[in-house]
Tab-separated table of C-alpha atoms and ligand atoms in Angstrom:
chain	number	residue	atom	x	y	z
A	1	MET	CA	-85.179	-34.514	58.877
A	2	SER	CA	-82.507	-34.645	61.529
A	3	GLN	CA	-82.681	-34.731	65.285
A	4	HIS	CA	-80.014	-33.300	67.583
A	5	LEU	CA	-79.954	-34.449	71.178
A	6	GLU	CA	-77.615	-33.702	74.029
A	7	ALA	CA	-76.991	-35.837	77.090
A	8	ASP	CA	-74.531	-36.469	79.852
A	9	CYS	CA	-74.288	-40.050	78.643
A	10	CYS	CA	-75.398	-41.692	75.411
A	11	ILE	CA	-75.794	-45.462	75.694
A	12	VAL	CA	-76.095	-47.506	72.524
A	13	GLY	CA	-78.060	-50.720	73.005
A	14	CYS	CA	-80.872	-51.438	75.443
A	15	GLY	CA	-79.891	-54.975	76.365
A	16	PRO	CA	-79.168	-55.903	79.989
A	17	ALA	CA	-75.949	-53.832	80.099
A	18	GLY	CA	-77.393	-50.717	78.485
A	19	VAL	CA	-80.670	-50.565	80.364
A	20	MET	CA	-79.042	-51.168	83.751
A	21	LEU	CA	-76.424	-48.469	83.168
A	22	GLY	CA	-79.121	-46.075	81.956
A	23	LEU	CA	-81.234	-46.745	85.032
A	24	LEU	CA	-78.334	-46.224	87.433
A	25	LEU	CA	-77.042	-43.024	85.857
A	26	ALA	CA	-80.550	-41.572	85.607
A	27	ARG	CA	-81.036	-42.370	89.295
A	28	ARG	CA	-77.981	-40.256	90.036
A	29	GLY	CA	-79.572	-37.376	88.157
A	30	ALA	CA	-77.687	-37.700	84.853
A	31	ASP	CA	-79.310	-36.971	81.511
A	32	VAL	CA	-79.162	-40.272	79.663
A	33	VAL	CA	-80.170	-41.106	76.105
A	34	VAL	CA	-80.388	-44.818	75.261
A	35	LEU	CA	-80.621	-45.834	71.595
A	36	GLU	CA	-82.083	-49.251	70.770
A	37	LYS	CA	-82.206	-50.360	67.168
A	38	HIS	CA	-85.163	-52.728	67.621
A	39	THR	CA	-88.657	-51.412	68.153
A	40	ASP	CA	-89.339	-53.948	70.935
A	41	PHE	CA	-87.511	-56.372	73.233
A	42	LEU	CA	-89.086	-59.501	71.768
A	43	ARG	CA	-86.162	-61.698	70.813
A	44	ASP	CA	-86.220	-65.425	71.454
A	45	PHE	CA	-83.383	-67.645	72.691
A	46	ARG	CA	-81.427	-64.978	74.539
A	47	GLY	CA	-79.930	-65.211	77.975
A	48	ASP	CA	-82.920	-65.673	80.241
A	49	ASP	CA	-81.142	-66.798	83.381
A	50	ILE	CA	-80.773	-64.237	86.121
A	51	ALA	CA	-78.376	-65.430	88.806
A	52	ALA	CA	-78.360	-64.559	92.492
A	53	ALA	CA	-75.599	-62.010	91.856
A	54	THR	CA	-77.968	-59.972	89.688
A	55	ILE	CA	-80.970	-60.411	91.983
A	56	GLU	CA	-78.814	-59.161	94.860
A	57	ILE	CA	-78.040	-56.063	92.766
A	58	LEU	CA	-81.749	-55.586	92.082
A	59	ASP	CA	-82.348	-55.975	95.816
A	60	GLU	CA	-79.830	-53.232	96.582
A	61	LEU	CA	-81.794	-51.028	94.183
A	62	GLY	CA	-85.092	-51.916	95.861
A	63	LEU	CA	-86.218	-53.798	92.756
A	64	ALA	CA	-85.957	-57.473	93.735
A	65	GLU	CA	-89.557	-57.691	94.849
A	66	GLY	CA	-90.831	-56.222	91.573
A	67	PHE	CA	-88.553	-58.520	89.610
A	68	LEU	CA	-89.678	-61.634	91.485
A	69	ALA	CA	-93.277	-60.560	90.863
A	70	LEU	CA	-92.556	-61.435	87.207
A	71	SER	CA	-92.822	-65.020	88.526
A	72	PRO	CA	-89.597	-66.412	87.128
A	73	ARG	CA	-88.991	-70.170	87.243
A	74	ARG	CA	-86.580	-70.914	90.065
A	75	VAL	CA	-83.758	-73.280	89.186
A	76	ARG	CA	-82.073	-74.722	92.254
A	77	ALA	CA	-79.763	-77.376	90.851
A	78	VAL	CA	-77.808	-78.575	87.835
A	79	ARG	CA	-77.759	-82.333	87.249
A	80	ALA	CA	-75.922	-84.513	84.743
A	81	HIS	CA	-77.474	-87.765	83.597
A	82	THR	CA	-75.214	-90.408	82.077
A	83	ALA	CA	-75.436	-94.132	81.479
A	84	GLY	CA	-73.581	-94.478	84.781
A	85	GLY	CA	-76.206	-92.574	86.750
A	86	THR	CA	-77.130	-89.061	87.830
A	87	MET	CA	-74.737	-86.581	89.354
A	88	LEU	CA	-75.428	-83.285	91.093
A	89	LEU	CA	-73.201	-80.732	89.385
A	90	ALA	CA	-74.418	-77.674	91.272
A	91	ASP	CA	-76.640	-77.188	94.272
A	92	LEU	CA	-77.659	-73.555	94.413
A	93	SER	CA	-79.738	-74.020	97.539
A	94	ARG	CA	-76.467	-74.413	99.482
A	95	VAL	CA	-74.919	-71.131	98.358
A	96	ARG	CA	-75.006	-68.381	100.982
A	97	THR	CA	-77.261	-65.768	99.437
A	98	LYS	CA	-80.731	-64.345	100.005
A	99	PHE	CA	-81.672	-65.720	96.564
A	100	PRO	CA	-80.407	-69.319	96.350
A	101	PHE	CA	-81.656	-69.974	92.841
A	102	VAL	CA	-81.309	-68.892	89.233
A	103	ALA	CA	-84.417	-66.986	88.140
A	104	VAL	CA	-85.387	-67.865	84.590
A	105	VAL	CA	-87.525	-65.234	82.948
A	106	PRO	CA	-87.925	-64.228	79.296
A	107	GLN	CA	-85.275	-61.593	78.606
A	108	TRP	CA	-87.906	-59.250	77.147
A	109	ASP	CA	-89.790	-59.272	80.482
A	110	PHE	CA	-86.572	-58.490	82.341
A	111	LEU	CA	-85.669	-55.659	79.944
A	112	SER	CA	-89.205	-54.247	79.940
A	113	PHE	CA	-89.174	-54.270	83.739
A	114	LEU	CA	-85.875	-52.382	83.961
A	115	ALA	CA	-86.792	-49.979	81.145
A	116	ALA	CA	-90.102	-49.164	82.882
A	117	GLU	CA	-88.253	-48.521	86.137
A	118	ALA	CA	-85.698	-46.316	84.350
A	119	ALA	CA	-88.498	-44.387	82.637
A	120	THR	CA	-89.650	-43.132	86.039
A	121	GLU	CA	-86.434	-41.074	86.192
A	122	PRO	CA	-86.774	-37.676	84.524
A	123	GLY	CA	-83.284	-37.859	83.005
A	124	PHE	CA	-83.861	-41.152	81.158
A	125	ARG	CA	-84.781	-41.125	77.469
A	126	LEU	CA	-85.080	-44.358	75.497
A	127	LEU	CA	-85.356	-44.128	71.719
A	128	MET	CA	-86.625	-47.430	70.369
A	129	GLY	CA	-86.034	-48.183	66.694
A	130	ALA	CA	-82.955	-45.925	66.693
A	131	ALA	CA	-79.806	-47.574	65.323
A	132	ALA	CA	-76.445	-45.961	65.949
A	133	THR	CA	-74.520	-45.825	62.691
A	134	ASP	CA	-71.273	-44.089	63.561
A	135	LEU	CA	-69.289	-42.259	66.182
A	136	VAL	CA	-69.023	-38.482	66.299
A	137	THR	CA	-65.436	-37.504	67.048
A	138	ASN	CA	-63.598	-34.196	67.349
A	139	ASP	CA	-60.318	-33.288	65.645
A	140	ASP	CA	-58.359	-34.998	68.432
A	141	GLY	CA	-60.232	-38.277	67.947
A	142	VAL	CA	-62.197	-37.860	71.182
A	143	VAL	CA	-65.649	-39.441	70.897
A	144	GLU	CA	-68.340	-36.819	71.434
A	145	GLY	CA	-71.427	-38.848	70.608
A	146	VAL	CA	-73.036	-40.932	67.883
A	147	ARG	CA	-75.013	-40.625	64.679
A	148	PHE	CA	-78.163	-42.681	64.438
A	149	ARG	CA	-80.947	-43.559	62.076
A	150	ARG	CA	-84.567	-43.886	63.191
A	151	GLY	CA	-86.954	-44.740	60.399
A	152	ASP	CA	-86.409	-42.096	57.745
A	153	GLU	CA	-84.823	-39.755	60.249
A	154	GLU	CA	-81.131	-39.276	60.875
A	155	GLY	CA	-79.898	-37.818	64.107
A	156	VAL	CA	-76.973	-37.060	66.360
A	157	VAL	CA	-76.617	-37.465	70.102
A	158	ARG	CA	-73.784	-35.465	71.672
A	159	ALA	CA	-72.681	-36.615	75.100
A	160	THR	CA	-69.917	-36.313	77.661
A	161	LEU	CA	-69.564	-40.097	77.529
A	162	THR	CA	-70.736	-42.583	74.908
A	163	VAL	CA	-71.186	-46.186	76.028
A	164	ALA	CA	-71.281	-49.001	73.491
A	165	ALA	CA	-73.573	-51.680	74.923
A	166	ASP	CA	-74.628	-52.870	71.493
A	167	GLY	CA	-73.785	-56.517	71.931
A	168	ARG	CA	-71.514	-59.017	70.260
A	169	THR	CA	-71.998	-57.606	66.752
A	170	SER	CA	-71.264	-54.064	67.895
A	171	VAL	CA	-71.017	-51.450	65.158
A	172	LEU	CA	-69.422	-48.922	67.504
A	173	ARG	CA	-66.644	-51.284	68.535
A	174	ASP	CA	-65.702	-51.596	64.858
A	175	ARG	CA	-65.928	-47.860	64.277
A	176	ALA	CA	-63.707	-47.243	67.296
A	177	GLU	CA	-61.177	-49.740	65.919
A	178	LEU	CA	-60.649	-51.286	69.316
A	179	PRO	CA	-58.488	-54.418	69.179
A	180	VAL	CA	-60.324	-57.700	69.834
A	181	HIS	CA	-58.850	-60.880	71.265
A	182	ALA	CA	-61.009	-63.636	69.797
A	183	THR	CA	-61.011	-67.287	70.749
A	184	ALA	CA	-62.684	-69.963	68.706
A	185	PRO	CA	-64.702	-72.268	70.927
A	186	PRO	CA	-65.143	-75.559	69.096
A	187	ILE	CA	-68.875	-75.829	69.678
A	188	ASP	CA	-72.152	-74.485	68.395
A	189	MET	CA	-75.585	-74.898	69.938
A	190	MET	CA	-78.944	-75.857	68.550
A	191	LEU	CA	-81.751	-74.402	70.650
A	192	PHE	CA	-85.383	-75.500	70.487
A	193	ARG	CA	-88.590	-75.884	72.444
A	194	LEU	CA	-90.655	-78.965	73.126
A	195	PRO	CA	-94.218	-78.747	74.377
A	196	ARG	CA	-95.006	-79.800	77.928
A	197	GLN	CA	-97.599	-82.436	78.527
A	198	PRO	CA	-99.992	-82.454	81.466
A	199	THR	CA	-98.335	-85.549	82.916
A	200	ASP	CA	-94.827	-84.030	82.926
A	201	ALA	CA	-93.509	-83.531	86.449
A	202	ASP	CA	-92.256	-80.068	87.443
A	203	GLU	CA	-88.462	-79.770	87.505
A	204	ASP	CA	-86.405	-77.197	89.385
A	205	ALA	CA	-83.070	-78.192	87.824
A	206	ILE	CA	-81.164	-77.735	84.617
A	207	ASN	CA	-80.715	-81.285	83.399
A	208	ILE	CA	-77.761	-82.183	81.210
A	209	HIS	CA	-78.133	-85.476	79.374
A	210	LEU	CA	-75.032	-87.243	78.113
A	211	GLY	CA	-75.160	-90.387	76.091
A	212	GLY	CA	-75.572	-91.989	72.702
A	213	SER	CA	-72.727	-89.662	71.647
A	214	TRP	CA	-74.789	-86.527	72.285
A	215	ALA	CA	-74.747	-83.733	74.872
A	216	MET	CA	-78.125	-82.111	75.454
A	217	ALA	CA	-79.633	-79.955	78.161
A	218	ARG	CA	-83.175	-79.127	79.084
A	219	LEU	CA	-84.993	-76.744	81.349
A	220	ASP	CA	-88.586	-76.653	82.514
A	221	ARG	CA	-90.030	-73.295	81.385
A	222	GLY	CA	-93.474	-73.933	82.822
A	223	ASP	CA	-95.471	-74.251	79.638
A	224	TYR	CA	-92.697	-75.767	77.518
A	225	TRP	CA	-89.302	-77.441	77.688
A	226	GLN	CA	-86.368	-75.342	76.579
A	227	ALA	CA	-83.699	-77.616	75.141
A	228	ALA	CA	-80.194	-77.229	73.779
A	229	CYS	CA	-78.066	-79.626	71.817
A	230	MET	CA	-74.334	-79.066	71.671
A	231	ILE	CA	-72.618	-79.834	68.378
A	232	PRO	CA	-69.050	-79.456	67.146
A	233	LYS	CA	-68.390	-76.079	65.556
A	234	GLY	CA	-69.555	-75.950	61.964
A	235	ALA	CA	-71.390	-79.300	62.165
A	236	ALA	CA	-74.839	-77.772	61.738
A	237	ASP	CA	-74.970	-78.612	58.031
A	238	THR	CA	-74.095	-82.246	58.751
A	239	VAL	CA	-76.774	-82.452	61.417
A	240	ARG	CA	-79.296	-80.831	59.082
A	241	ALA	CA	-78.345	-83.160	56.216
A	242	ALA	CA	-79.162	-86.121	58.459
A	243	GLY	CA	-82.711	-84.746	58.743
A	244	VAL	CA	-85.036	-83.641	61.520
A	245	ASP	CA	-86.079	-87.231	62.055
A	246	ALA	CA	-82.515	-88.205	62.992
A	247	LEU	CA	-82.398	-85.366	65.520
A	248	ARG	CA	-85.777	-86.442	66.920
A	249	ARG	CA	-84.434	-89.995	67.336
A	250	ALA	CA	-81.316	-88.690	69.080
A	251	ILE	CA	-83.400	-86.609	71.489
A	252	SER	CA	-85.577	-89.623	72.263
A	253	GLU	CA	-82.512	-91.740	72.991
A	254	VAL	CA	-80.766	-89.180	75.156
A	255	MET	CA	-83.851	-87.846	76.958
A	256	PRO	CA	-86.227	-90.848	76.816
A	257	ASP	CA	-88.898	-89.182	78.941
A	258	LEU	CA	-89.276	-86.554	76.197
A	259	ALA	CA	-89.565	-89.202	73.457
A	260	ASP	CA	-93.279	-88.656	73.035
A	261	HIS	CA	-92.755	-84.860	72.845
A	262	VAL	CA	-90.361	-84.760	69.905
A	263	GLY	CA	-93.061	-85.084	67.240
A	264	ALA	CA	-93.598	-81.347	67.718
A	265	LEU	CA	-90.219	-80.722	66.041
A	266	GLU	CA	-91.118	-80.711	62.375
A	267	THR	CA	-88.854	-78.275	60.556
A	268	TRP	CA	-85.468	-76.673	60.995
A	269	ASP	CA	-87.255	-73.328	61.388
A	270	GLN	CA	-88.089	-74.466	64.926
A	271	ILE	CA	-84.413	-74.984	65.705
A	272	HIS	CA	-82.262	-71.925	66.330
A	273	LEU	CA	-78.550	-72.229	65.633
A	274	LEU	CA	-76.332	-70.310	68.058
A	275	SER	CA	-72.890	-69.855	66.596
A	276	VAL	CA	-70.879	-69.802	69.788
A	277	GLN	CA	-68.224	-67.126	69.864
A	278	THR	CA	-66.137	-65.834	72.699
A	279	ASN	CA	-63.899	-62.812	72.614
A	280	ARG	CA	-62.861	-59.793	74.582
A	281	LEU	CA	-61.526	-56.381	73.784
A	282	ARG	CA	-57.920	-55.758	74.654
A	283	ARG	CA	-58.897	-52.179	75.458
A	284	TRP	CA	-62.506	-51.430	76.409
A	285	TYR	CA	-62.307	-47.683	75.827
A	286	ARG	CA	-60.927	-44.742	73.992
A	287	PRO	CA	-61.346	-41.103	74.990
A	288	GLY	CA	-65.071	-40.398	75.286
A	289	LEU	CA	-66.127	-44.022	74.666
A	290	LEU	CA	-66.517	-47.125	76.849
A	291	CYS	CA	-67.604	-50.623	75.779
A	292	ILE	CA	-69.439	-52.917	78.208
A	293	GLY	CA	-71.331	-56.219	78.162
A	294	ASP	CA	-71.117	-58.516	75.147
A	295	CYS	CA	-69.639	-55.639	73.159
A	296	ALA	CA	-66.557	-55.784	75.399
A	297	HIS	CA	-66.581	-59.568	75.879
A	298	ALA	CA	-68.813	-62.181	74.285
A	299	MET	CA	-69.074	-65.052	76.770
A	300	SER	CA	-69.612	-68.713	75.985
A	301	PRO	CA	-73.164	-69.875	76.794
A	302	ILE	CA	-71.717	-72.518	79.109
A	303	GLY	CA	-72.758	-71.590	82.616
A	304	GLY	CA	-75.230	-68.916	81.498
A	305	THR	CA	-73.040	-65.979	82.490
A	306	GLY	CA	-73.772	-63.465	79.687
A	307	VAL	CA	-76.578	-61.449	81.258
A	308	ASN	CA	-75.016	-61.395	84.696
A	309	PHE	CA	-71.646	-60.231	83.437
A	310	ALA	CA	-73.382	-57.505	81.403
A	311	ILE	CA	-75.273	-56.308	84.497
A	312	GLN	CA	-72.132	-56.338	86.627
A	313	ASP	CA	-70.253	-54.307	83.999
A	314	ALA	CA	-73.040	-51.727	84.114
A	315	VAL	CA	-72.907	-51.497	87.905
A	316	VAL	CA	-69.123	-51.084	87.967
A	317	ALA	CA	-69.308	-48.475	85.196
A	318	ALA	CA	-71.991	-46.526	87.075
A	319	ASN	CA	-70.150	-46.744	90.399
A	320	ARG	CA	-66.955	-45.388	88.869
A	321	LEU	CA	-68.250	-42.968	86.260
A	322	ALA	CA	-71.379	-41.281	87.625
A	323	GLU	CA	-69.434	-38.536	89.390
A	324	PRO	CA	-67.101	-37.736	86.471
A	325	ILE	CA	-70.077	-37.808	84.083
A	326	LEU	CA	-71.995	-35.342	86.238
A	327	ARG	CA	-68.880	-33.132	86.407
A	328	ARG	CA	-68.525	-33.577	82.618
A	329	ALA	CA	-64.927	-34.580	83.096
A	330	VAL	CA	-64.525	-38.267	82.300
A	331	THR	CA	-60.866	-39.201	81.841
A	332	THR	CA	-59.401	-42.248	80.146
A	333	ARG	CA	-58.089	-43.147	83.584
A	334	ASP	CA	-61.685	-43.368	84.811
A	335	LEU	CA	-62.552	-45.600	81.845
A	336	ALA	CA	-59.474	-47.759	82.367
A	337	GLY	CA	-60.613	-48.262	85.974
A	338	VAL	CA	-63.806	-49.937	84.747
A	339	GLN	CA	-61.850	-52.311	82.527
A	340	ARG	CA	-59.361	-53.051	85.317
A	341	GLU	CA	-62.111	-53.954	87.773
A	342	ARG	CA	-63.970	-56.186	85.335
A	343	GLN	CA	-61.494	-57.762	82.983
A	344	TRP	CA	-59.923	-60.255	85.378
A	345	GLN	CA	-63.350	-61.729	86.026
A	346	VAL	CA	-64.030	-61.943	82.300
A	347	ARG	CA	-60.672	-63.613	81.636
A	348	ALA	CA	-61.050	-66.043	84.511
A	349	MET	CA	-64.586	-66.998	83.490
A	350	GLN	CA	-63.624	-67.407	79.854
A	351	LEU	CA	-60.730	-69.602	80.963
A	352	LEU	CA	-63.054	-71.728	83.072
A	353	GLN	CA	-65.500	-72.020	80.177
A	354	SER	CA	-62.675	-72.875	77.803
A	355	ARG	CA	-61.443	-75.664	80.113
A	356	LEU	CA	-64.871	-77.231	79.984
A	357	THR	CA	-65.071	-76.749	76.245
A	358	LYS	CA	-61.692	-78.440	75.784
A	359	GLY	CA	-63.229	-81.465	77.452
A	360	TYR	CA	-65.900	-81.397	74.764
A	361	VAL	CA	-63.263	-81.090	72.045
A	362	SER	CA	-61.246	-84.036	73.247
A	363	ALA	CA	-64.461	-86.018	73.347
A	364	ALA	CA	-65.267	-84.907	69.813
A	365	GLU	CA	-61.857	-86.040	68.623
A	366	GLY	CA	-62.436	-89.536	69.958
A	367	ALA	CA	-63.204	-92.650	67.943
A	368	ASN	CA	-66.713	-91.529	67.126
A	369	ARG	CA	-66.313	-88.489	64.862
A	370	GLY	CA	-69.992	-87.980	64.118
A	371	PRO	CA	-71.660	-84.670	64.884
A	372	GLY	CA	-72.885	-85.918	68.225
A	373	ALA	CA	-69.512	-87.165	69.406
A	374	ILE	CA	-69.291	-84.642	72.210
A	375	GLY	CA	-71.449	-86.503	74.675
A	376	GLN	CA	-69.488	-89.738	74.421
A	377	ARG	CA	-66.735	-88.744	76.800
A	378	ILE	CA	-67.940	-85.557	78.426
A	379	ALA	CA	-69.060	-87.200	81.647
A	380	PRO	CA	-65.593	-88.208	82.845
A	381	VAL	CA	-64.323	-84.713	82.077
A	382	LEU	CA	-67.014	-83.162	84.228
A	383	LEU	CA	-66.852	-85.748	86.946
A	384	ASN	CA	-63.079	-85.539	87.287
A	385	LEU	CA	-62.923	-81.796	87.871
A	386	PRO	CA	-61.990	-81.382	91.531
A	387	GLY	CA	-64.480	-79.506	93.650
A	388	PHE	CA	-66.665	-79.061	90.614
A	389	CYS	CA	-69.966	-79.042	92.468
A	390	ALA	CA	-68.990	-76.411	95.042
A	391	LEU	CA	-67.247	-74.250	92.458
A	392	ARG	CA	-70.042	-74.543	89.965
A	393	SER	CA	-72.690	-73.748	92.606
A	394	ARG	CA	-70.942	-70.619	93.817
A	395	VAL	CA	-69.899	-69.384	90.396
A	396	THR	CA	-73.350	-70.038	88.938
A	397	ALA	CA	-74.972	-68.096	91.753
A	398	LEU	CA	-72.547	-65.289	92.428
A	399	GLY	CA	-69.955	-65.154	89.666
A	400	LEU	CA	-66.325	-64.932	90.696
A	401	ARG	CA	-66.757	-61.922	92.966
A	402	ARG	CA	-69.865	-60.067	94.071
A	403	VAL	CA	-70.420	-56.603	92.628
A	404	HIS	CA	-72.350	-54.113	94.766
A	405	VAL	CA	-74.213	-50.973	93.843
A	406	ALA	CA	-72.729	-47.876	95.514
A	407	PRO	CA	-75.073	-46.516	98.225
A	408	GLU	CA	-75.722	-43.300	96.247
A	409	PHE	CA	-77.695	-45.269	93.641
A	410	ARG	CA	-80.061	-46.876	96.047
A	411	THR	CA	-82.393	-43.898	96.050
A	412	ALA	CA	-83.124	-41.650	93.121
A	413	VAL	CA	-81.610	-38.153	93.052
A	414	ARG	CA	-83.719	-35.528	91.351
A	415	ARG	CA	-81.313	-33.097	89.706
A	416	PRO	CA	-82.733	-30.132	87.823
A	417	ARG	CA	-82.304	-30.635	84.071
A	418	GLN	CA	-79.499	-28.376	82.834
A	419	ARG	CA	-79.846	-28.853	79.096
B	1	FAD	C1	-79.066	-66.803	70.652
B	1	FAD	C2	-78.462	-66.422	71.969
B	1	FAD	C3	-78.653	-67.252	73.082
B	1	FAD	C4	-78.093	-66.911	74.292
B	1	FAD	N1	-78.284	-67.733	75.371
B	1	FAD	C5	-77.761	-67.366	76.566
B	1	FAD	C6	-77.973	-68.154	77.727
B	1	FAD	O1	-78.614	-69.183	77.675
B	1	FAD	N2	-77.478	-67.699	78.906
B	1	FAD	C7	-76.784	-66.514	79.002
B	1	FAD	O2	-76.394	-66.094	80.092
B	1	FAD	N3	-76.547	-65.779	77.930
B	1	FAD	C8	-77.009	-66.171	76.727
B	1	FAD	N4	-76.807	-65.396	75.646
B	1	FAD	C9	-76.009	-64.195	75.820
B	1	FAD	C10	-76.790	-63.084	76.494
B	1	FAD	O3	-78.029	-62.900	75.856
B	1	FAD	C11	-75.901	-61.857	76.421
B	1	FAD	O4	-74.662	-62.146	77.030
B	1	FAD	C12	-76.481	-60.648	77.114
B	1	FAD	O5	-77.752	-60.362	76.616
B	1	FAD	C13	-75.519	-59.491	76.908
B	1	FAD	O6	-76.127	-58.281	77.227
B	1	FAD	P1	-75.662	-56.957	76.508
B	1	FAD	O7	-76.559	-55.899	77.031
B	1	FAD	O8	-74.212	-56.788	76.614
B	1	FAD	O9	-75.907	-57.211	74.944
B	1	FAD	P2	-77.240	-57.611	74.174
B	1	FAD	O10	-78.173	-58.349	75.034
B	1	FAD	O11	-76.792	-58.252	72.910
B	1	FAD	O12	-77.915	-56.218	73.851
B	1	FAD	C14	-77.408	-55.379	72.868
B	1	FAD	C15	-78.536	-54.474	72.420
B	1	FAD	O13	-78.011	-53.518	71.514
B	1	FAD	C16	-78.895	-53.374	70.436
B	1	FAD	N5	-78.114	-52.871	69.309
B	1	FAD	C17	-77.216	-53.542	68.565
B	1	FAD	N6	-76.668	-52.732	67.663
B	1	FAD	C18	-77.239	-51.516	67.833
B	1	FAD	C19	-77.089	-50.258	67.189
B	1	FAD	N7	-76.228	-50.080	66.177
B	1	FAD	N8	-77.825	-49.208	67.612
B	1	FAD	C20	-78.703	-49.359	68.642
B	1	FAD	N9	-78.887	-50.546	69.276
B	1	FAD	C21	-78.159	-51.603	68.887
B	1	FAD	C22	-79.463	-54.774	70.243
B	1	FAD	O14	-80.689	-54.726	69.532
B	1	FAD	C23	-79.625	-55.239	71.662
B	1	FAD	O15	-80.879	-54.925	72.199
B	1	FAD	C24	-77.331	-65.724	74.421
B	1	FAD	C25	-77.142	-64.892	73.318
B	1	FAD	C26	-77.691	-65.244	72.098
B	1	FAD	C27	-77.460	-64.328	70.918
């Protein structure tokens, strides 16, 4: 069986970038087909932090109230705890914005919310469980759509514009042979949960704990603690070889108030390894195809920028491309405009993240070469960065420059279906 669909825009991937772009274009009256290879949004340990920049965008779309009704945790500060004391790294409550906090909400709730909103637009079609497998190109190499597989079915979507929003392991980016500039951040992350206990006090900060040669962070998620442990790149096997008990002891030393919680960590299955990678495409497009979000630039997890950058890419793409898409005349110049508007922010943020990471590396290369060496000397690196608190607060909340939704998207346009 094969399915043939036509659309103004085919978006591959229903992560933050894909769903937001689909919603915006459908609001402008475009016919949009979104392909998502998973059958649901339930994936753990993804970017769950929604910064003020994104909530402002939702507000411009009239969606902030609905989003905040998801009851996200509100993080208002970032604090570092060292043997020398506690330091306020970022104070979001002092940033000038209507939403002076980071909203932490499971990514699947955020995606379900946006997908449900998009589904109210007649031009929006989301095919869950549909994995794009290849590009469809014409004799001149212009991308005219994608092939996909859905269960036993194969299909084709033909579209004026194809958008690859299929994340950091993008198939379409490979098929398009777009050149990638990869950097190799020298860290990986171990992510895990610890249960909350009734006596635990509520926290409205991300707490970074540095000491005993470890760097760990934790966040109050209401019914559990979300924790991360930074390790040198490739050190996961060494950490695992030392045993879960050694990790439990390290957590108890670095975050003593969670010492009586760590018994819940019993096997490595409870600990998710995030292989940290950062990269960016040198060119985000080729005729008929645009890459956005992690597909165009995988960000380091430091600073929690991934979701917000993906959303901002989608807004810029919609602002610039909705008209040409509706006219069915998208030029490479239009596509280049999206890259031009976004790439300096990506480069600058990756540079900022890399500066911080270099601090971790130099710490790791110190006298203590064990897997937890990062924490040993990270504090001075952080503390010595000039204006760190103000910069971190603003960048955490708003990114490097605000992105606004063009006024035309703020109300839905009902365009008669032409296909
Ligand atoms: C383990 C982990 C932890 C993270 N932690 C953080 C964090 O703490 N803070 C933060 O800000 N960011 C974090 N991130 C990054 C953040 O999740 C991403 O930056 C953000 O989700 C990017 O959005 P996106 O839409 O570009 O891509 P994604 O969210 O990756 O979405 C891509 C979508 O495309 C789908 N897809 C892939 N291939 C195909 C295909 N062939 N056909 C159809 N669909 C396809 C995928 O199933 C997925 O739904 C984390 C990422 C990972 C992997």
